[in-house]
Coordinates of C-alpha atoms in Angstrom, one line a residue:
X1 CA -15.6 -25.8 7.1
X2 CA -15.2 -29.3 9.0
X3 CA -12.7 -28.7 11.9
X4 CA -10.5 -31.8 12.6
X5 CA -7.5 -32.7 15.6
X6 CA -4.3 -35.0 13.9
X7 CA -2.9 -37.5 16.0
X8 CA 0.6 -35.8 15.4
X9 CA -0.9 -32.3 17.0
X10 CA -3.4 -31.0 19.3
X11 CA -3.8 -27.8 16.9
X12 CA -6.8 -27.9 15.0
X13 CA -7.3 -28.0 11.3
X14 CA -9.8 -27.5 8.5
X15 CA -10.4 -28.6 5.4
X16 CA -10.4 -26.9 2.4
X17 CA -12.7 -28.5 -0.8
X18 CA -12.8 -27.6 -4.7
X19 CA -16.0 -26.3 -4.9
X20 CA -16.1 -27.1 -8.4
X21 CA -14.9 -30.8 -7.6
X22 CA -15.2 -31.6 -4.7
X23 CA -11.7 -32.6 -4.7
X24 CA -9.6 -31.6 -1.1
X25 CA -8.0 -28.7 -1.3
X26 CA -5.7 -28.8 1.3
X27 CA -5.9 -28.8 5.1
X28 CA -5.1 -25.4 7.2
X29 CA -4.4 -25.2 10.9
X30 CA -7.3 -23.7 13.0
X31 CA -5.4 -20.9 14.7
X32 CA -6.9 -20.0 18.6
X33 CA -5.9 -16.6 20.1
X34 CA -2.6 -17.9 21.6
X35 CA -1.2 -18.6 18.2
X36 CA -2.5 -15.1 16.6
X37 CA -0.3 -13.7 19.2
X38 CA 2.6 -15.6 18.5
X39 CA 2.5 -14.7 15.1
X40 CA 1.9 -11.2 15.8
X41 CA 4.8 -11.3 18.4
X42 CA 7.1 -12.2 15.7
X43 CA 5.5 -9.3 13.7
X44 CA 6.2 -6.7 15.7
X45 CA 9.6 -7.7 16.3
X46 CA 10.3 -7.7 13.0
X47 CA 8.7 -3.9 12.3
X48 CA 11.9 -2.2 13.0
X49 CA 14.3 -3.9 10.8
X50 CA 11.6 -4.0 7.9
X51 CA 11.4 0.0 8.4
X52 CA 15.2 0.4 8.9
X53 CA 15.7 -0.9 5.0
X54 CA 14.2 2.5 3.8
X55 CA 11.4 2.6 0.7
X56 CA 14.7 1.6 -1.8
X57 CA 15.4 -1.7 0.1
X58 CA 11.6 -2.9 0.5
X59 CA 11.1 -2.1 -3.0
X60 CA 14.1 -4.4 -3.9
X61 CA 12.3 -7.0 -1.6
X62 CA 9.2 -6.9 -3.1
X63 CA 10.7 -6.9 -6.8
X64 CA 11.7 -10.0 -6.1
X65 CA 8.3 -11.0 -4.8
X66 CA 6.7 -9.8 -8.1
X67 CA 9.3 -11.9 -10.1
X68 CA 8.8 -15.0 -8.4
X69 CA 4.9 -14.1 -8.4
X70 CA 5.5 -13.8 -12.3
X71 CA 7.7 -16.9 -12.7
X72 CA 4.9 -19.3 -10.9
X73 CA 2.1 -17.9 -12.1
X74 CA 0.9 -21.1 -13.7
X75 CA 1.2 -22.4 -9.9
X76 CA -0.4 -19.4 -8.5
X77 CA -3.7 -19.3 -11.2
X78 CA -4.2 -23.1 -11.0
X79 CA -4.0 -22.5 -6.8
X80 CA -6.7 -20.1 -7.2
X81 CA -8.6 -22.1 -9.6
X82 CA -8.9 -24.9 -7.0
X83 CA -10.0 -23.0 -4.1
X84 CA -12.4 -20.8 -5.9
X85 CA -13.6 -22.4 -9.3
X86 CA -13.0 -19.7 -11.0
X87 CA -12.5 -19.7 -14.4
X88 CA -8.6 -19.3 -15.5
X89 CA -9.1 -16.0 -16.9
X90 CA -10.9 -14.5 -13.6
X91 CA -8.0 -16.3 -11.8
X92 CA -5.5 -14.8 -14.0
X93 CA -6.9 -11.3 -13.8
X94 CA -6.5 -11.8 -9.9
X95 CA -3.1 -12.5 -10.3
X96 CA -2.6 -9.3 -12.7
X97 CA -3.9 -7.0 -10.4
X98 CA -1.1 -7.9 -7.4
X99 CA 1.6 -8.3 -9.7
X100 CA 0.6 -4.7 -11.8
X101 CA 0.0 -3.0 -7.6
X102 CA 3.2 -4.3 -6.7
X103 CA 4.9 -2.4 -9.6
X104 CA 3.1 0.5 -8.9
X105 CA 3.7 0.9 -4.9
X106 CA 7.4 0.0 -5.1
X107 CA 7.5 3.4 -7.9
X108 CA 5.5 5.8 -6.2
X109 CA 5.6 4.8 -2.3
X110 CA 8.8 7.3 -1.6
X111 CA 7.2 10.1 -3.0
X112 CA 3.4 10.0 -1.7
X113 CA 5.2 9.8 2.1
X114 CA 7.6 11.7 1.9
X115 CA 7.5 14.8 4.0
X116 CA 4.4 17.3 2.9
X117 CA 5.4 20.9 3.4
X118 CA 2.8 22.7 4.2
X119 CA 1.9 26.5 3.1
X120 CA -0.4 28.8 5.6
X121 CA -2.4 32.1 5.4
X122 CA -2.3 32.2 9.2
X123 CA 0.0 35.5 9.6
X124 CA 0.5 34.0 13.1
X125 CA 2.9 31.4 11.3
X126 CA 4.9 33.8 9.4
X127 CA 8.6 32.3 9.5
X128 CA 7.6 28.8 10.6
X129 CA 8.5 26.2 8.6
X130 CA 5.6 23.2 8.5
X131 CA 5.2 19.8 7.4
X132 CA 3.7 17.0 7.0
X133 CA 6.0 13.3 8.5
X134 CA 4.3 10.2 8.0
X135 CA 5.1 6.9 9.8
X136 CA 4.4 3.4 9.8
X137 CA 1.7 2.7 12.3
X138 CA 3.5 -1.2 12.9
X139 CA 1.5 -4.1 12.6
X140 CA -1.6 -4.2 10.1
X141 CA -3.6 -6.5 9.4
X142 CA -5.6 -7.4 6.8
X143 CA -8.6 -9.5 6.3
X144 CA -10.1 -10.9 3.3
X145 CA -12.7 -12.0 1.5
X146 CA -13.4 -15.5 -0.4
X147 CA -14.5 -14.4 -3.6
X148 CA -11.1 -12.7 -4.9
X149 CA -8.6 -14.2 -2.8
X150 CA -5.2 -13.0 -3.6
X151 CA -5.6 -9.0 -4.8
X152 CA -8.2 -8.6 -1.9
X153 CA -5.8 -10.7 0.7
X154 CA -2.1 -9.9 -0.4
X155 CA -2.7 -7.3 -2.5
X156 CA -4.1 -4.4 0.0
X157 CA -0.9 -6.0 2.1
X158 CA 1.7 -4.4 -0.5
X159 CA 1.2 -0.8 0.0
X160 CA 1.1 -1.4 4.3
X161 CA 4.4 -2.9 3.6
X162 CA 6.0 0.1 1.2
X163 CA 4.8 1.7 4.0
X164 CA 7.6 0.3 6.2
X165 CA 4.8 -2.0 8.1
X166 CA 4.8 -5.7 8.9
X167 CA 1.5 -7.7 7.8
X168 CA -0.8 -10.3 9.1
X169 CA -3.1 -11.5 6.3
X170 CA -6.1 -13.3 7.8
X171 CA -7.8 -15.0 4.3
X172 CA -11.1 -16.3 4.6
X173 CA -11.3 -19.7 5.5
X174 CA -13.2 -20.5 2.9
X175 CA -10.1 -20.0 -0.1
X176 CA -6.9 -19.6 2.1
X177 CA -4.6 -21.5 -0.3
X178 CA -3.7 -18.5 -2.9
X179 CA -2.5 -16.3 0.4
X180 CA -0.8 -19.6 2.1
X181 CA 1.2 -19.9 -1.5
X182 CA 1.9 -16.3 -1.3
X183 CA 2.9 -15.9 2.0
X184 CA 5.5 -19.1 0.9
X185 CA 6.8 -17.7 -2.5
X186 CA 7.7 -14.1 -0.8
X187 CA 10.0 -16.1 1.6
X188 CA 11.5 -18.4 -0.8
X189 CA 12.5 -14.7 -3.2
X190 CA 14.2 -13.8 -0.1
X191 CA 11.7 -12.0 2.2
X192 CA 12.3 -11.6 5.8
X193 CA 10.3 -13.7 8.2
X194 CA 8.0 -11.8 10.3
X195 CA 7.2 -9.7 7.7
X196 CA 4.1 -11.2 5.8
X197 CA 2.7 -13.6 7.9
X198 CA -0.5 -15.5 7.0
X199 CA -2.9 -16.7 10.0
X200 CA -5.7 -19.2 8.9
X201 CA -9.4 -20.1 10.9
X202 CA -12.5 -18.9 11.1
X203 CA -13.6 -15.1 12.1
X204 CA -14.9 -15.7 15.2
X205 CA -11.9 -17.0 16.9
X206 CA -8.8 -16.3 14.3
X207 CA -10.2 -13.0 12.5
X208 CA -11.5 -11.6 16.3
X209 CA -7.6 -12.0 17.9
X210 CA -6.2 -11.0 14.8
X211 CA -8.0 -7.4 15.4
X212 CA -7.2 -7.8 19.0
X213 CA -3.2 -7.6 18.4
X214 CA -2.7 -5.2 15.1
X215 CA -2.0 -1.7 15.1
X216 CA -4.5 -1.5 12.0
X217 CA -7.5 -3.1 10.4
X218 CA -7.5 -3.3 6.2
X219 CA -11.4 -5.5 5.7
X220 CA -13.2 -6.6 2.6
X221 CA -15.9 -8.3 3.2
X222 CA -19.5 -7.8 4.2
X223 CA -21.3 -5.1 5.8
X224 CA -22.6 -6.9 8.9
X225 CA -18.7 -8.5 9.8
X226 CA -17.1 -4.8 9.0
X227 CA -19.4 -3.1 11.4
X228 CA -17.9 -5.7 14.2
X229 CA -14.7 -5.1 12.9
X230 CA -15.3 -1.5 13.0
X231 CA -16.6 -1.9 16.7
X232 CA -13.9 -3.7 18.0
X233 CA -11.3 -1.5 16.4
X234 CA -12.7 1.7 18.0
X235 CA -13.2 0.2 21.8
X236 CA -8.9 -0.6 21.0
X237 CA -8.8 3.0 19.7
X238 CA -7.1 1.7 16.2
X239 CA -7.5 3.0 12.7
X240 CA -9.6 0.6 10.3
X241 CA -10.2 0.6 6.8
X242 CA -13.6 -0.9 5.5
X243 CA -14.4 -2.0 1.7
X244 CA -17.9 -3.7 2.0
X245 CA -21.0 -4.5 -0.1
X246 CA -22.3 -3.2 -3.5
X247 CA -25.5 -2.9 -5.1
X248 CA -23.7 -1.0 -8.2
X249 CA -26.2 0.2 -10.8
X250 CA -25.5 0.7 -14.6
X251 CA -27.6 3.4 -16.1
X252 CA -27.8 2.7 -20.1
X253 CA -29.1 5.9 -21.6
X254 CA -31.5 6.1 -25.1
X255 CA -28.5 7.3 -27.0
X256 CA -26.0 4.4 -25.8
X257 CA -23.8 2.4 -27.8
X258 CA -26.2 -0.7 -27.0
X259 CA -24.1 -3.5 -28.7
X260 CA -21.3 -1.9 -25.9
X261 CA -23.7 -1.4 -23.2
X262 CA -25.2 -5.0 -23.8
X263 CA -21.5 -6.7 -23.9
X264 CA -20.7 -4.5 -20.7
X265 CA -23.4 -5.8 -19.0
X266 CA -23.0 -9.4 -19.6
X267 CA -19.5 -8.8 -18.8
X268 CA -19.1 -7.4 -15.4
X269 CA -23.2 -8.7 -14.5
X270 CA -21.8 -12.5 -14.5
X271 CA -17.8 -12.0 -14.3
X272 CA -16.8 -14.2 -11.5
X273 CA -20.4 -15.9 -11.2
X274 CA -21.0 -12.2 -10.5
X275 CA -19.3 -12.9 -7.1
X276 CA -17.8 -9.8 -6.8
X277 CA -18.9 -6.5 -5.3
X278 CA -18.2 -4.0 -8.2
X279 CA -20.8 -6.3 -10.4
X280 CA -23.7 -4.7 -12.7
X281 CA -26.6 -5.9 -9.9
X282 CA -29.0 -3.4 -11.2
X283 CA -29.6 -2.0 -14.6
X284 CA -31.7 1.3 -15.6
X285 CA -32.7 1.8 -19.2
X286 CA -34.6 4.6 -20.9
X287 CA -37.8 2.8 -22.3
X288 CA -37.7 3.7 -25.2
X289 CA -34.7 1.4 -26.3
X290 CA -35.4 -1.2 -23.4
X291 CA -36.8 -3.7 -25.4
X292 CA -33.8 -3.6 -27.9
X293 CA -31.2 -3.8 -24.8
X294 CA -32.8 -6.4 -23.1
X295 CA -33.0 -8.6 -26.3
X296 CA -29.4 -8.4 -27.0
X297 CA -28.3 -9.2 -23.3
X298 CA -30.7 -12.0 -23.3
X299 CA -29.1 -13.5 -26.5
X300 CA -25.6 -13.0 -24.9
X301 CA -26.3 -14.9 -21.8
X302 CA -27.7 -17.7 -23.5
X303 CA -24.7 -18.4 -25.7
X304 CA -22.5 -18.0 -22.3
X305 CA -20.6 -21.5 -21.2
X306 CA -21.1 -22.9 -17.4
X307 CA -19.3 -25.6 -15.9
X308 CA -16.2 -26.3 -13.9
X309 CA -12.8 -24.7 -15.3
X310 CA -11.1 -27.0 -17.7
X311 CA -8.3 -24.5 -18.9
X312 CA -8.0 -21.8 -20.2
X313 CA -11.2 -20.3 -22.7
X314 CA -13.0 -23.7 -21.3
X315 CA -15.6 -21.8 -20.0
X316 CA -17.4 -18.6 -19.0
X317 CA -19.0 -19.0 -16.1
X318 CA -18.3 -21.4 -12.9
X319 CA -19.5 -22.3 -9.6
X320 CA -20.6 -20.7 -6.7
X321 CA -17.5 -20.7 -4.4
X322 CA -19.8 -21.0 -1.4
X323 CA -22.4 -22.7 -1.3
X324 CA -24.8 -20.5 1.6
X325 CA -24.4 -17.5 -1.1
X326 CA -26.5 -19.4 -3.8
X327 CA -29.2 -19.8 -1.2
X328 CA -29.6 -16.1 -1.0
X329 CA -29.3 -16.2 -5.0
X330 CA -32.0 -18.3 -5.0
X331 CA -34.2 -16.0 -2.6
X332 CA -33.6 -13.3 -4.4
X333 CA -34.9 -14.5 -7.7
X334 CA -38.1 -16.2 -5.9
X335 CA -38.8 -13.1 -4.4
X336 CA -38.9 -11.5 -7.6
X337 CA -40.5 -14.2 -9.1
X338 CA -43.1 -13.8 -6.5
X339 CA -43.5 -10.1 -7.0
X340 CA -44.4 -10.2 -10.7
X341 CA -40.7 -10.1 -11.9
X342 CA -39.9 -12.1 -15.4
X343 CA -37.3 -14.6 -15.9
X344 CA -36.1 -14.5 -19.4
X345 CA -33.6 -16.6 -19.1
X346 CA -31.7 -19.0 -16.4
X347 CA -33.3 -19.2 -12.9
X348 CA -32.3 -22.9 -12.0
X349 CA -29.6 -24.1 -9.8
X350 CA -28.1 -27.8 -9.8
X351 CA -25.8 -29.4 -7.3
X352 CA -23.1 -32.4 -7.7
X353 CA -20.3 -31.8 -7.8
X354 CA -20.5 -28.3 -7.1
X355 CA -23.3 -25.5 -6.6
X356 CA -24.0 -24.2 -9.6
X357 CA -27.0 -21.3 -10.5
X358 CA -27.5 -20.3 -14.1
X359 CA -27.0 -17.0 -15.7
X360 CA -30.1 -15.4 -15.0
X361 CA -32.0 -12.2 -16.7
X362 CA -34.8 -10.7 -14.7
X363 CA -37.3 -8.2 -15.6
X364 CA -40.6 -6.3 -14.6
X365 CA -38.4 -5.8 -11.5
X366 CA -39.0 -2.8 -9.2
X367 CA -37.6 -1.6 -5.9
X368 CA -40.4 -3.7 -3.7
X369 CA -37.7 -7.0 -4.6
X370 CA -35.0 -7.6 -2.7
X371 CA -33.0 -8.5 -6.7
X372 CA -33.0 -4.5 -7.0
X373 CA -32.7 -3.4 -3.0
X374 CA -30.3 -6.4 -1.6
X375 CA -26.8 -6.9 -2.6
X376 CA -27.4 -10.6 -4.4
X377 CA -24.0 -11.0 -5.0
X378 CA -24.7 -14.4 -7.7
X379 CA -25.2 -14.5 -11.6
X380 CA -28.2 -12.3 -12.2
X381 CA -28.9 -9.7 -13.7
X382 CA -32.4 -7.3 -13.3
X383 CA -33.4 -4.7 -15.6
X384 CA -35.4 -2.1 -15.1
X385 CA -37.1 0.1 -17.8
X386 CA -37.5 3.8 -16.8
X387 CA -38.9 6.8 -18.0
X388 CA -35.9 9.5 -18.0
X389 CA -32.5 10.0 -17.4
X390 CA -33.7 11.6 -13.6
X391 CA -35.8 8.9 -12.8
X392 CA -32.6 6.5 -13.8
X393 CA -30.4 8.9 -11.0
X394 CA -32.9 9.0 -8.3
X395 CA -33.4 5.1 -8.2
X396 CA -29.7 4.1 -8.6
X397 CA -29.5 6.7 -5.4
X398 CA -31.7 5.0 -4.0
X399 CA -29.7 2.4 -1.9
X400 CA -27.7 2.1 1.0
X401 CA -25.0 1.2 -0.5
X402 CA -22.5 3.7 -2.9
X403 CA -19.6 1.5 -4.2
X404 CA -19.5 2.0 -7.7
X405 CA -22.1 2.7 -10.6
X406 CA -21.7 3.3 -14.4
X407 CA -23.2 5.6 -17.3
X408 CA -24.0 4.5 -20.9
X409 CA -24.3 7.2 -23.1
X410 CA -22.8 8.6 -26.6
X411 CA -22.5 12.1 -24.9
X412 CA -19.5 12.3 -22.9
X413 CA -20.3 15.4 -21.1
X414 CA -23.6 14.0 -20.6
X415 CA -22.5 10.8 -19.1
X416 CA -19.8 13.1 -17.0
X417 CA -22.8 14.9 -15.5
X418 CA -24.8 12.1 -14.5
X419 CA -21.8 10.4 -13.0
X420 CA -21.4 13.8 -10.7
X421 CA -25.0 12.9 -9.6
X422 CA -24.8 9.5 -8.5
X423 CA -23.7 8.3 -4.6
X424 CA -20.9 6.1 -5.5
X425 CA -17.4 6.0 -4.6
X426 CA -16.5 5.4 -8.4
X427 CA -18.5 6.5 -11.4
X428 CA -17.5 5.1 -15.0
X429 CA -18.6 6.2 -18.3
X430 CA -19.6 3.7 -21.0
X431 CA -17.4 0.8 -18.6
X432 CA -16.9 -0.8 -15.3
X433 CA -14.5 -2.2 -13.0
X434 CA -11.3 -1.2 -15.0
X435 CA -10.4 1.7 -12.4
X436 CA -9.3 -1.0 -10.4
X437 CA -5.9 -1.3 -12.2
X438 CA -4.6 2.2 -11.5
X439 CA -3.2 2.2 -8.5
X440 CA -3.0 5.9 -8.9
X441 CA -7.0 6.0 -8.5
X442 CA -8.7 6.0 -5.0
X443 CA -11.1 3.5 -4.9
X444 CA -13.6 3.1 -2.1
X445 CA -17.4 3.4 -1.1
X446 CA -20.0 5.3 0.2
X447 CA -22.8 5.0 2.9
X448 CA -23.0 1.2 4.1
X449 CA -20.8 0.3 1.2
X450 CA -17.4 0.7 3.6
X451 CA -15.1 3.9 4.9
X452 CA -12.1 4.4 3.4
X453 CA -9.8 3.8 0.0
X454 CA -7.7 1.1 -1.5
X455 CA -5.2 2.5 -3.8
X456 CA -4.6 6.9 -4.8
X457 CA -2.3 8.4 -2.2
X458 CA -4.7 7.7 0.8
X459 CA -4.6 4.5 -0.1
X460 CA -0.7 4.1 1.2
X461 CA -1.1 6.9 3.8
X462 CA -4.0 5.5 5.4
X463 CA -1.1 2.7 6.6
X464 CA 1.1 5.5 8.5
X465 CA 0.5 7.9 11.3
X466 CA 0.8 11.5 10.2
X467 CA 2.8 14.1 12.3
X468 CA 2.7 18.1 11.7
X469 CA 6.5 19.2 12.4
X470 CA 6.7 23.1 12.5
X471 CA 10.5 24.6 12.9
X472 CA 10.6 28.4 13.4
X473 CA 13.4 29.8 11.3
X474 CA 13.7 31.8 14.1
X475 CA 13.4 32.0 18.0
X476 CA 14.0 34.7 20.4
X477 CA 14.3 34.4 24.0
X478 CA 10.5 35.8 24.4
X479 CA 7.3 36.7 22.1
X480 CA 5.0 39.5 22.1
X481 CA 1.9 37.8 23.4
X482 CA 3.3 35.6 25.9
X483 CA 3.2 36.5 29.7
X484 CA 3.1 38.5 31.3
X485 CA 0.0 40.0 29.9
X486 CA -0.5 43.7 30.1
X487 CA -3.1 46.2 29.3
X488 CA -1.3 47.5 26.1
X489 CA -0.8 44.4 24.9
X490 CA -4.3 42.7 25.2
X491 CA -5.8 46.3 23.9
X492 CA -3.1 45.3 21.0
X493 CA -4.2 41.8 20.6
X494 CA -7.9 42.3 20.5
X495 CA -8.0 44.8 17.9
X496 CA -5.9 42.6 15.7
X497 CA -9.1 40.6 14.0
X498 CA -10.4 44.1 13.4
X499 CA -7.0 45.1 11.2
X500 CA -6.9 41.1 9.6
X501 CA -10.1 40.4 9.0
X502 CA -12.9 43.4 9.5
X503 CA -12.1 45.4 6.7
X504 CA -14.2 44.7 3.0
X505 CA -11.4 44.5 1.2
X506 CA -9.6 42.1 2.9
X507 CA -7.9 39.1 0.2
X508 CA -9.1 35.3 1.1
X509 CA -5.3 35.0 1.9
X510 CA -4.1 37.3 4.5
X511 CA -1.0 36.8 3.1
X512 CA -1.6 38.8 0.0
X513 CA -3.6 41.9 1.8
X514 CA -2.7 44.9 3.3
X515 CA -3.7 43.5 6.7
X516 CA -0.6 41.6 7.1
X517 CA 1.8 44.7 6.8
X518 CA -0.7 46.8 9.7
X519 CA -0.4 43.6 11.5
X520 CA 3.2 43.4 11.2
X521 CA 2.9 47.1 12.8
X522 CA 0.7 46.0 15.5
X523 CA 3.6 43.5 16.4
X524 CA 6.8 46.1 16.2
X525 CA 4.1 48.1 18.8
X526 CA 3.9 44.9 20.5
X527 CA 7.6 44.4 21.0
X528 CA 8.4 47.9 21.7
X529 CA 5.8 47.6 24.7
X530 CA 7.5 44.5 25.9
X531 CA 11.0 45.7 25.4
X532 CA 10.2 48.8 27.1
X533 CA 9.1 46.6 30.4

């Protein structure tokens, strides 16, 4: 990113290039600390009418969004396709995702916040009516990444605004045109302004003030920049929400489908260049059908197309969208390389236009290379032969990072057990990735690989504050155990864990054992005492 001054402005700007061309982009101002705070200024005076139009009249608003979305789609894909290199189909499946979440928050924000009644076992709050409020917390913000631009950028915006939240989407400076175009559309379908505001620059000096002046952090992106994020949120004592890196693993079991296990793993191993953190970057398979597997993945990646997008079903695999990532692509396979690994096919990079590293199959790989440890986060794909289905569980577990795996097996329940056994936030059997869709389905990671969930009902109420409201049904002028304290009454109180809780054959809810009715004679003792005072 080349900063620039115009002779028309003393802002800064950057400039944006095709990484598949080379071709210019665009050119996005450079926004310092005093702008962040303008825009989020105009955010926060915006929060209250936003709110005030209730979950019926942002839905409306957003409707609108997802028709216009839907209308310039062509506009929106071909956007994306500049700024990324991606091929039309990754771009459009980008696209799909927003559109598809946008449907799905506007149907089912109402009822995942509204008011939560509460039930209790604590004979303490017998008569007292609990719940549940949630609130918008104000202004979030949400930070991107570069390698899936709109979903990961506007997208994790549409359930803070349901929410009854303003937005400040900070996109990566590397691909900020898709959330720029968004940001545009949404006001020309008749969006308030203030409402989704887009700030572009770097993270140093944008992202950092961006943090600085939300009420809330959403962040996608790596583990070392969310653990900064993280630290900055907490000194500011704001809520943050953290989706970082993967290392998934895809365990392929002897009795797998292996034409479907083969296909899966070409698929979602080199989908988006495999720039994407949900990729196959590790794959397990019992040895005794290694050989086979590995023979018809290698015969699938070589028939697979690379080069720059030329419309749609042009070609399978694109560019690297920046160009540092393939240099740790490249380490990766050296190391390997270096450390008896076997490339079977790809392992070559070229540049001009464009940084482009072939589709690569690796094997003889163990966990002393950084292609099984690291998250590579490029088109490669290592396979690892092992002798059982627990030696397959205890290396995938054996990562810092727990985003998602996968489980290739004709037995269901089989699969289903082996997905219990694996640290990942999402486990699929016999696919990946498509859990992504349902909106319905909380999706986040575990250990380095981010706190958190995008989408499921935390993934809305993570965007509100949550009040517990209790309203006694009734309320005399004084209660047993307030003061003043007496002898009969703390003699009374202290035996009450004996009669609730020190007999054997008390129920696990107080509610439903014969405790609660000697309790509620403790308490007609207790009132008598006070009323004879």
């Amino acid at each position: 990113m080349a900063a620039t001054k115009t002779a028309e402005s003393e802002t800064p700007t950057f400039t944006v290039l095709a990484p598949a061309t080379g071709a210019v982009v665009g050119e996005y101002p450079l926004m310092d600390a005093d702008a962040v705070a303008e825009v989020a200024a105009t955010a926060r005076d915006a929060r209250r009418g936003w709110a005030d139009l209730g979950f019926d009249g942002r839905a409306r608003v957003l409707g609108r969004f997802r028709r216009r979305l839907v209308d310039h789609q062509d506009l929106m894909v071909e956007t994306m396709i500049a700024e990324t290199g991606k091929t039309h189909e990754d771009a459009a499946s980008d696209l799909l995702l927003v559109v598809g979440w946008l449907h799905h928050w506007a149907r089912t924000a109402a009822d995942l916040l509204a008011d939560q009644p509460i039930s209790t076992s604590s004979p303490f709050l017998v008569g007292r009516r609990n719940f549940i409020a949630y609130r918008p917390r104000g202004v979030v913000g949400v930070i991107g990444p570069w390698n899936v631009p709109l979903s990961l950028t506007v997208g994790d915006a549409i359930p803070a605004l349901m929410a009854g939240n303003t937005v400040i989407i900070k996109p990566s400076e590397v691909t900020p045109a898709s959330a720029v175009l968004a940001q545009k559309l949404f006001l020309e379908s008749g969006g308030p302004e203030g409402v989704l505001n887009v700030v572009t620059g770097d993270g140093a000096t944008t992202g950092t003030a961006l943090v600085d002046n939300v009420d809330y952090v959403q962040f996608t992106g790596s583990v070392r920049t969310g653990k900064k994020i993280a630290k900055r949120c907490i000194d500011r004592m704001i809520g943050y929400s953290l989706e970082l890196g993967g290392k998934d693993a895809m365990i392929v079991l002897a009795d797998a489908n292996l034409d479907r296990a083969a296909n899966a793993a070409v698929q979602y191993g080199f989908f988006n260049t495999g720039q994407i953190c949900m990729s196959a970057e590790r794959v397990y398979v019992e040895r005794s059908v290694h050989d086979e597997f590995v023979a018809k993945v290698v015969g699938k990646v070589k028939q697979l197309r690379q080069g720059a997008p030329a419309g749609p079903g042009s070609v399978d695999v694109t560019v690297m969208i920046h160009p540092p990532q393939r240099d740790i692509v490249e380490a990766h396979v050296r190391d390997a390389v270096r450390k008896g690994a076997t490339v079977l096919t790809g392992g070559t990079s070229t540049t001009g236009p464009g940084h482009y590293y072939s589709p690569t199959v690796l094997t003889n790989v163990t966990h002393e290379m950084k292609c099984m440890t690291e998250e590579t986060f490029g088109p490669t794909l290592p396979i690892m032969a092992v002798g059982s289905v627990e030696e397959a569980i205890e290396l995938a577990n054996d990562s810092p990072y727990g985003l998602t795996a996968s489980v290739f097996t004709s037995d269901l329940a089989r699969g289903e057990a082996v997905a219990r056994r694996l640290e990942a936030g999402t486990v699929t059997v016999n696919d990946m990735m498509v859990h992504l869709s349902a909106g319905e389905l909380p999706m986040g990671g575990h250990k380095s690989s981010g706190t958190g969930v995008r989408n499921g009902a935390e993934g809305i109420r993570k965007f509100c504050t949550q009040t517990v409201i209790q309203v006694p049904r009734m309320a005399p002028s004084n209660e047993p155990h307030w003061f003043p304290y007496t002898k009969t009454t703390t003699r009374i109180l202290s035996g009450l864990s004996k009669v609730l809780y020190g007999r054997p054959d008390v129920s696990l809810n107080p509610l439903e054992s014969r405790p609660v009715t000697a309790m509620k004679h403790w308490f007609d003792r207790l009132t008598a005492d006070r009323n004879d005072r």
